[in-house]
Short mmCIF file of C-alpha atoms and ligand atoms in Angstrom, two decimals:
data_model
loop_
_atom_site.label_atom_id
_atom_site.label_comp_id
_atom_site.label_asym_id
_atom_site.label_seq_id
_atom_site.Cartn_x
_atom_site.Cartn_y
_atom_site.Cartn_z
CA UNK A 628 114.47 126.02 68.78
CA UNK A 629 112.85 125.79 72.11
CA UNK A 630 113.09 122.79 74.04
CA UNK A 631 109.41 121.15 74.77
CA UNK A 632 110.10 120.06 78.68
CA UNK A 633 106.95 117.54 80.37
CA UNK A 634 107.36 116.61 84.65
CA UNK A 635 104.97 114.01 85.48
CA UNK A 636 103.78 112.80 88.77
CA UNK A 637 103.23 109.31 89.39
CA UNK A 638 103.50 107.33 92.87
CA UNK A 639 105.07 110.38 95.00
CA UNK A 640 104.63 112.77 97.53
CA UNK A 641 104.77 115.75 94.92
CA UNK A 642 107.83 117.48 96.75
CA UNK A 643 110.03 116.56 93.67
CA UNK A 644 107.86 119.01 92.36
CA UNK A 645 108.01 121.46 94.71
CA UNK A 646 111.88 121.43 94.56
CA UNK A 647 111.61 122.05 90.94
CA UNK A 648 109.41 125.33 92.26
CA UNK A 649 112.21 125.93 94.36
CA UNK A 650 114.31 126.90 91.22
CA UNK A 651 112.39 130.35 91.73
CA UNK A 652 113.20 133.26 89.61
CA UNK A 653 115.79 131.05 87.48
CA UNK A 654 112.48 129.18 86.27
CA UNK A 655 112.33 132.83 84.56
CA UNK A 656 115.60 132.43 82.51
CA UNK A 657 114.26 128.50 81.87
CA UNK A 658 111.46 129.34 80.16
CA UNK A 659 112.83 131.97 78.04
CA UNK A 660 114.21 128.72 76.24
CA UNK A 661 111.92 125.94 76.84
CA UNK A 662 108.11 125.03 76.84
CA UNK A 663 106.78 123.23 79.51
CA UNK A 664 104.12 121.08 77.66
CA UNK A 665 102.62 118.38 80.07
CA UNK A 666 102.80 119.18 83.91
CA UNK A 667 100.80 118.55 87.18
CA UNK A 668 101.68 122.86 87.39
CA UNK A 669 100.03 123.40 83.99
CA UNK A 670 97.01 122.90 82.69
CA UNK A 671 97.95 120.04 80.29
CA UNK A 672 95.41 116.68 80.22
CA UNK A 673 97.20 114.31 77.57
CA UNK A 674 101.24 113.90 77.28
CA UNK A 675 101.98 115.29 74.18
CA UNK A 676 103.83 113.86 71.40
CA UNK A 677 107.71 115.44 70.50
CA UNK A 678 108.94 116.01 74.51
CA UNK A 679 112.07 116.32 74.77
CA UNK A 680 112.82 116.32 77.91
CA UNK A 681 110.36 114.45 81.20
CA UNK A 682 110.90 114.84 84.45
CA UNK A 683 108.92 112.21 85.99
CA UNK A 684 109.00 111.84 89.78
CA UNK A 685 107.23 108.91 91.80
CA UNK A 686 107.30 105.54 91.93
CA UNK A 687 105.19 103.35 90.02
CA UNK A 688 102.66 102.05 92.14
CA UNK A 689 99.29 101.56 90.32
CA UNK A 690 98.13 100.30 86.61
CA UNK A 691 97.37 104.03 85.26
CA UNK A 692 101.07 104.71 86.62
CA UNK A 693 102.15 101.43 84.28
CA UNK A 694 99.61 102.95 81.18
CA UNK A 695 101.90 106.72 81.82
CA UNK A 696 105.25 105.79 82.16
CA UNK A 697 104.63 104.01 79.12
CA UNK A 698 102.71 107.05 77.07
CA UNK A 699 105.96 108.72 78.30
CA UNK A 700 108.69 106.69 77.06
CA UNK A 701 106.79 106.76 73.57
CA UNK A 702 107.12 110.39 73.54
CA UNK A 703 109.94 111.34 74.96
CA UNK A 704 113.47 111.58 73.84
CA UNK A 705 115.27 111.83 76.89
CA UNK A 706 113.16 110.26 80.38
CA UNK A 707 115.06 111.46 83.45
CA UNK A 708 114.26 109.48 87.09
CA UNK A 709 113.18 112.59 89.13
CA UNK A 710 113.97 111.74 93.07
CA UNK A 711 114.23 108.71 95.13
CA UNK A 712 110.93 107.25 95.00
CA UNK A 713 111.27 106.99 90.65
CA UNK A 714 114.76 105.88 90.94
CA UNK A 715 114.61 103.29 93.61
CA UNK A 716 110.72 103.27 94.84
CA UNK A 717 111.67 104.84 98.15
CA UNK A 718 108.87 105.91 100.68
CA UNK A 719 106.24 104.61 98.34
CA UNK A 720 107.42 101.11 98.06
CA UNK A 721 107.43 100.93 101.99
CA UNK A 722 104.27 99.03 101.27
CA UNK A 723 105.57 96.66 99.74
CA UNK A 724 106.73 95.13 103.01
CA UNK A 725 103.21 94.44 103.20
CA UNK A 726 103.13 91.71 100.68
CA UNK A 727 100.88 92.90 98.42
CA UNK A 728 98.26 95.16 97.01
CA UNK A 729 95.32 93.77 98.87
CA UNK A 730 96.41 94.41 102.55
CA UNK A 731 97.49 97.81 101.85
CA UNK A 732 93.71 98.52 100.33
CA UNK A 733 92.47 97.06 103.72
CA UNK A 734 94.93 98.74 106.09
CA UNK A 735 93.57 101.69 104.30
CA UNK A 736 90.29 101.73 103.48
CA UNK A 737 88.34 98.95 105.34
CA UNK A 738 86.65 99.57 108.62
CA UNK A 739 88.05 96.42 110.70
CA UNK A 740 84.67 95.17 111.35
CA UNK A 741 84.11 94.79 108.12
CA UNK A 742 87.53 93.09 106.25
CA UNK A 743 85.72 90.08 106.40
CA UNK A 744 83.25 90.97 103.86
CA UNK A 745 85.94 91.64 101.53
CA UNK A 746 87.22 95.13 99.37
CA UNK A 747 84.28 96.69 97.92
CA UNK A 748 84.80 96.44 94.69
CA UNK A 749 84.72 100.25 92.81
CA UNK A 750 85.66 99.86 89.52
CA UNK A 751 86.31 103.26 86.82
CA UNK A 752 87.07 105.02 90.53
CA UNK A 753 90.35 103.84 91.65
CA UNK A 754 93.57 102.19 89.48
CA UNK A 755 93.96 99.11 90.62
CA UNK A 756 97.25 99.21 92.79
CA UNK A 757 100.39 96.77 91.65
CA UNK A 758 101.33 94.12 93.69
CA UNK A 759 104.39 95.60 94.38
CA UNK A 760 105.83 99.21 93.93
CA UNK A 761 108.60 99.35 91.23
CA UNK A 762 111.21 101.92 90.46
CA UNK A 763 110.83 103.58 86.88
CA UNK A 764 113.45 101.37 85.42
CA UNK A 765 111.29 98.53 86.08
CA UNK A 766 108.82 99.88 83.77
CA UNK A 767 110.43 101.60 80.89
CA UNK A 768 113.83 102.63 80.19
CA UNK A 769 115.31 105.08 82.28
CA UNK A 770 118.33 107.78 80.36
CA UNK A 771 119.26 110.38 83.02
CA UNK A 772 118.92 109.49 87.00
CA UNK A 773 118.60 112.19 89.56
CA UNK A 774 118.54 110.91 93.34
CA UNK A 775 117.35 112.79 95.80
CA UNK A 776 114.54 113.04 98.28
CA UNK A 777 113.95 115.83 96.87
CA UNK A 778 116.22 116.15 94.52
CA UNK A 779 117.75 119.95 95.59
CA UNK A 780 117.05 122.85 93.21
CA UNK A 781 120.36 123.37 92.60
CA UNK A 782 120.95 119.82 90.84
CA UNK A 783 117.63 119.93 88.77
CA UNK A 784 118.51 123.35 88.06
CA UNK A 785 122.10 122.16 86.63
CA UNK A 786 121.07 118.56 85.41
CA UNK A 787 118.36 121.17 82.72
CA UNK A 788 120.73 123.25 81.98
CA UNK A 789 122.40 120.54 80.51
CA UNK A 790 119.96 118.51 78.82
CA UNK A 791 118.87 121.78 76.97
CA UNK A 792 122.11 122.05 76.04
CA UNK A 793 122.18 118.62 75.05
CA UNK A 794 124.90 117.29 77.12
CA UNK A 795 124.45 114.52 79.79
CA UNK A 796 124.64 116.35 82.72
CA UNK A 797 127.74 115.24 85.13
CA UNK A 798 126.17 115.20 88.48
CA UNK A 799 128.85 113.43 90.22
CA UNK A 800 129.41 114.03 93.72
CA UNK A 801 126.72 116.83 93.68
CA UNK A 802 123.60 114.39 94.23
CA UNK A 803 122.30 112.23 97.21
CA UNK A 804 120.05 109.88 98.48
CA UNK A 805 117.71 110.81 100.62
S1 SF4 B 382 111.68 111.35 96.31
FE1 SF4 B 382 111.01 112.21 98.29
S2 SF4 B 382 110.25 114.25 97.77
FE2 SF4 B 382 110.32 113.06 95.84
S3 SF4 B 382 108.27 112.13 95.62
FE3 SF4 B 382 109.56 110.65 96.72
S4 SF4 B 382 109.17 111.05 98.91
FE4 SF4 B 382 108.47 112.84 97.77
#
């Protein structure tokens, strides 16, 4: 039976996902044996039900990141930490240095002439940012970890090949961070 395979994106740069491109012609062989059912590089607007297998890179950063990673973990048999940033929060929980959500929103959007008039509020337009940035494991329960920033194409290539086989994959000594 064909594995159903989802990658999500939540708070990341996207070049998790442009590692997995990286897999090139091997993404050939890949989907000879899998279906790639939810994916910023498909045309998918709802996680499914029945995935076996998520890749889900990014940090999670803002409520409709919270609201996915929990659709996700509902759905998905086995939820794999896709690079730095969804393992340990990374570059996108730099901000949290900051202190919280609200100086962040006026470092980025405010005109300094105007920060003491407040945030204009825009509800239904932006998710309301978290407080703090949190790794994925911080949200919902994590199965299969793959550090990396990005993870190379060679180790999501291997750590697949594995999980359609339905094996752990060993990645010892073949992954880094950073
Ligand atoms: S781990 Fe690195 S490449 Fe992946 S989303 Fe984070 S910053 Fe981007």
């Amino acid at each position: 039976m064909r594995a159903r395979v989802a990658t999500a994106w939540l708070g990341g740069c996207s070049g998790c996902h442009m590692s997995f491109l990286d897999l090139d012609e091997r993404l050939l062989d890949l989907a000879r044996r899998m279906d790639l059912v939810y994916s910023p590089i498909v045309d998918s607007k709802e996680f499914p039900d029945g995935v076996d297998v998520a890749l889900v890179e990014g940090a999670v950063a803002n409520e409709d990141h919270v609201a996915l990673a929990r659709r996700i973990r509902e759905r998905t048999r086995v939820l794999v930490a896709f690079g730095d940033c969804a393992v340990t929060g990374n570059v996108t929980a730099i901000r949290n240095a900051l202190g919280g959500a609200l100086p962040v929103l006026e470092r980025a959007y405010c005109d300094p002439a105007d920060l003491h008039a407040g945030i204009p509020a825009e509800p239904g337009i932006l998710p309301r940012l978290l407080d703090r940035v949190l790794p994925l494991h911080q949200v919902v329960r994590v199965d299969v970890w793959l550090p990396g920033c990005p993870p190379s194409a060679d180790v999501i290539g291997e750590a697949l090949e594995a999980l359609l086989a339905g094996r752990a994959p060993d990645l010892a000594g073949k992954v880094r961070f950073g």
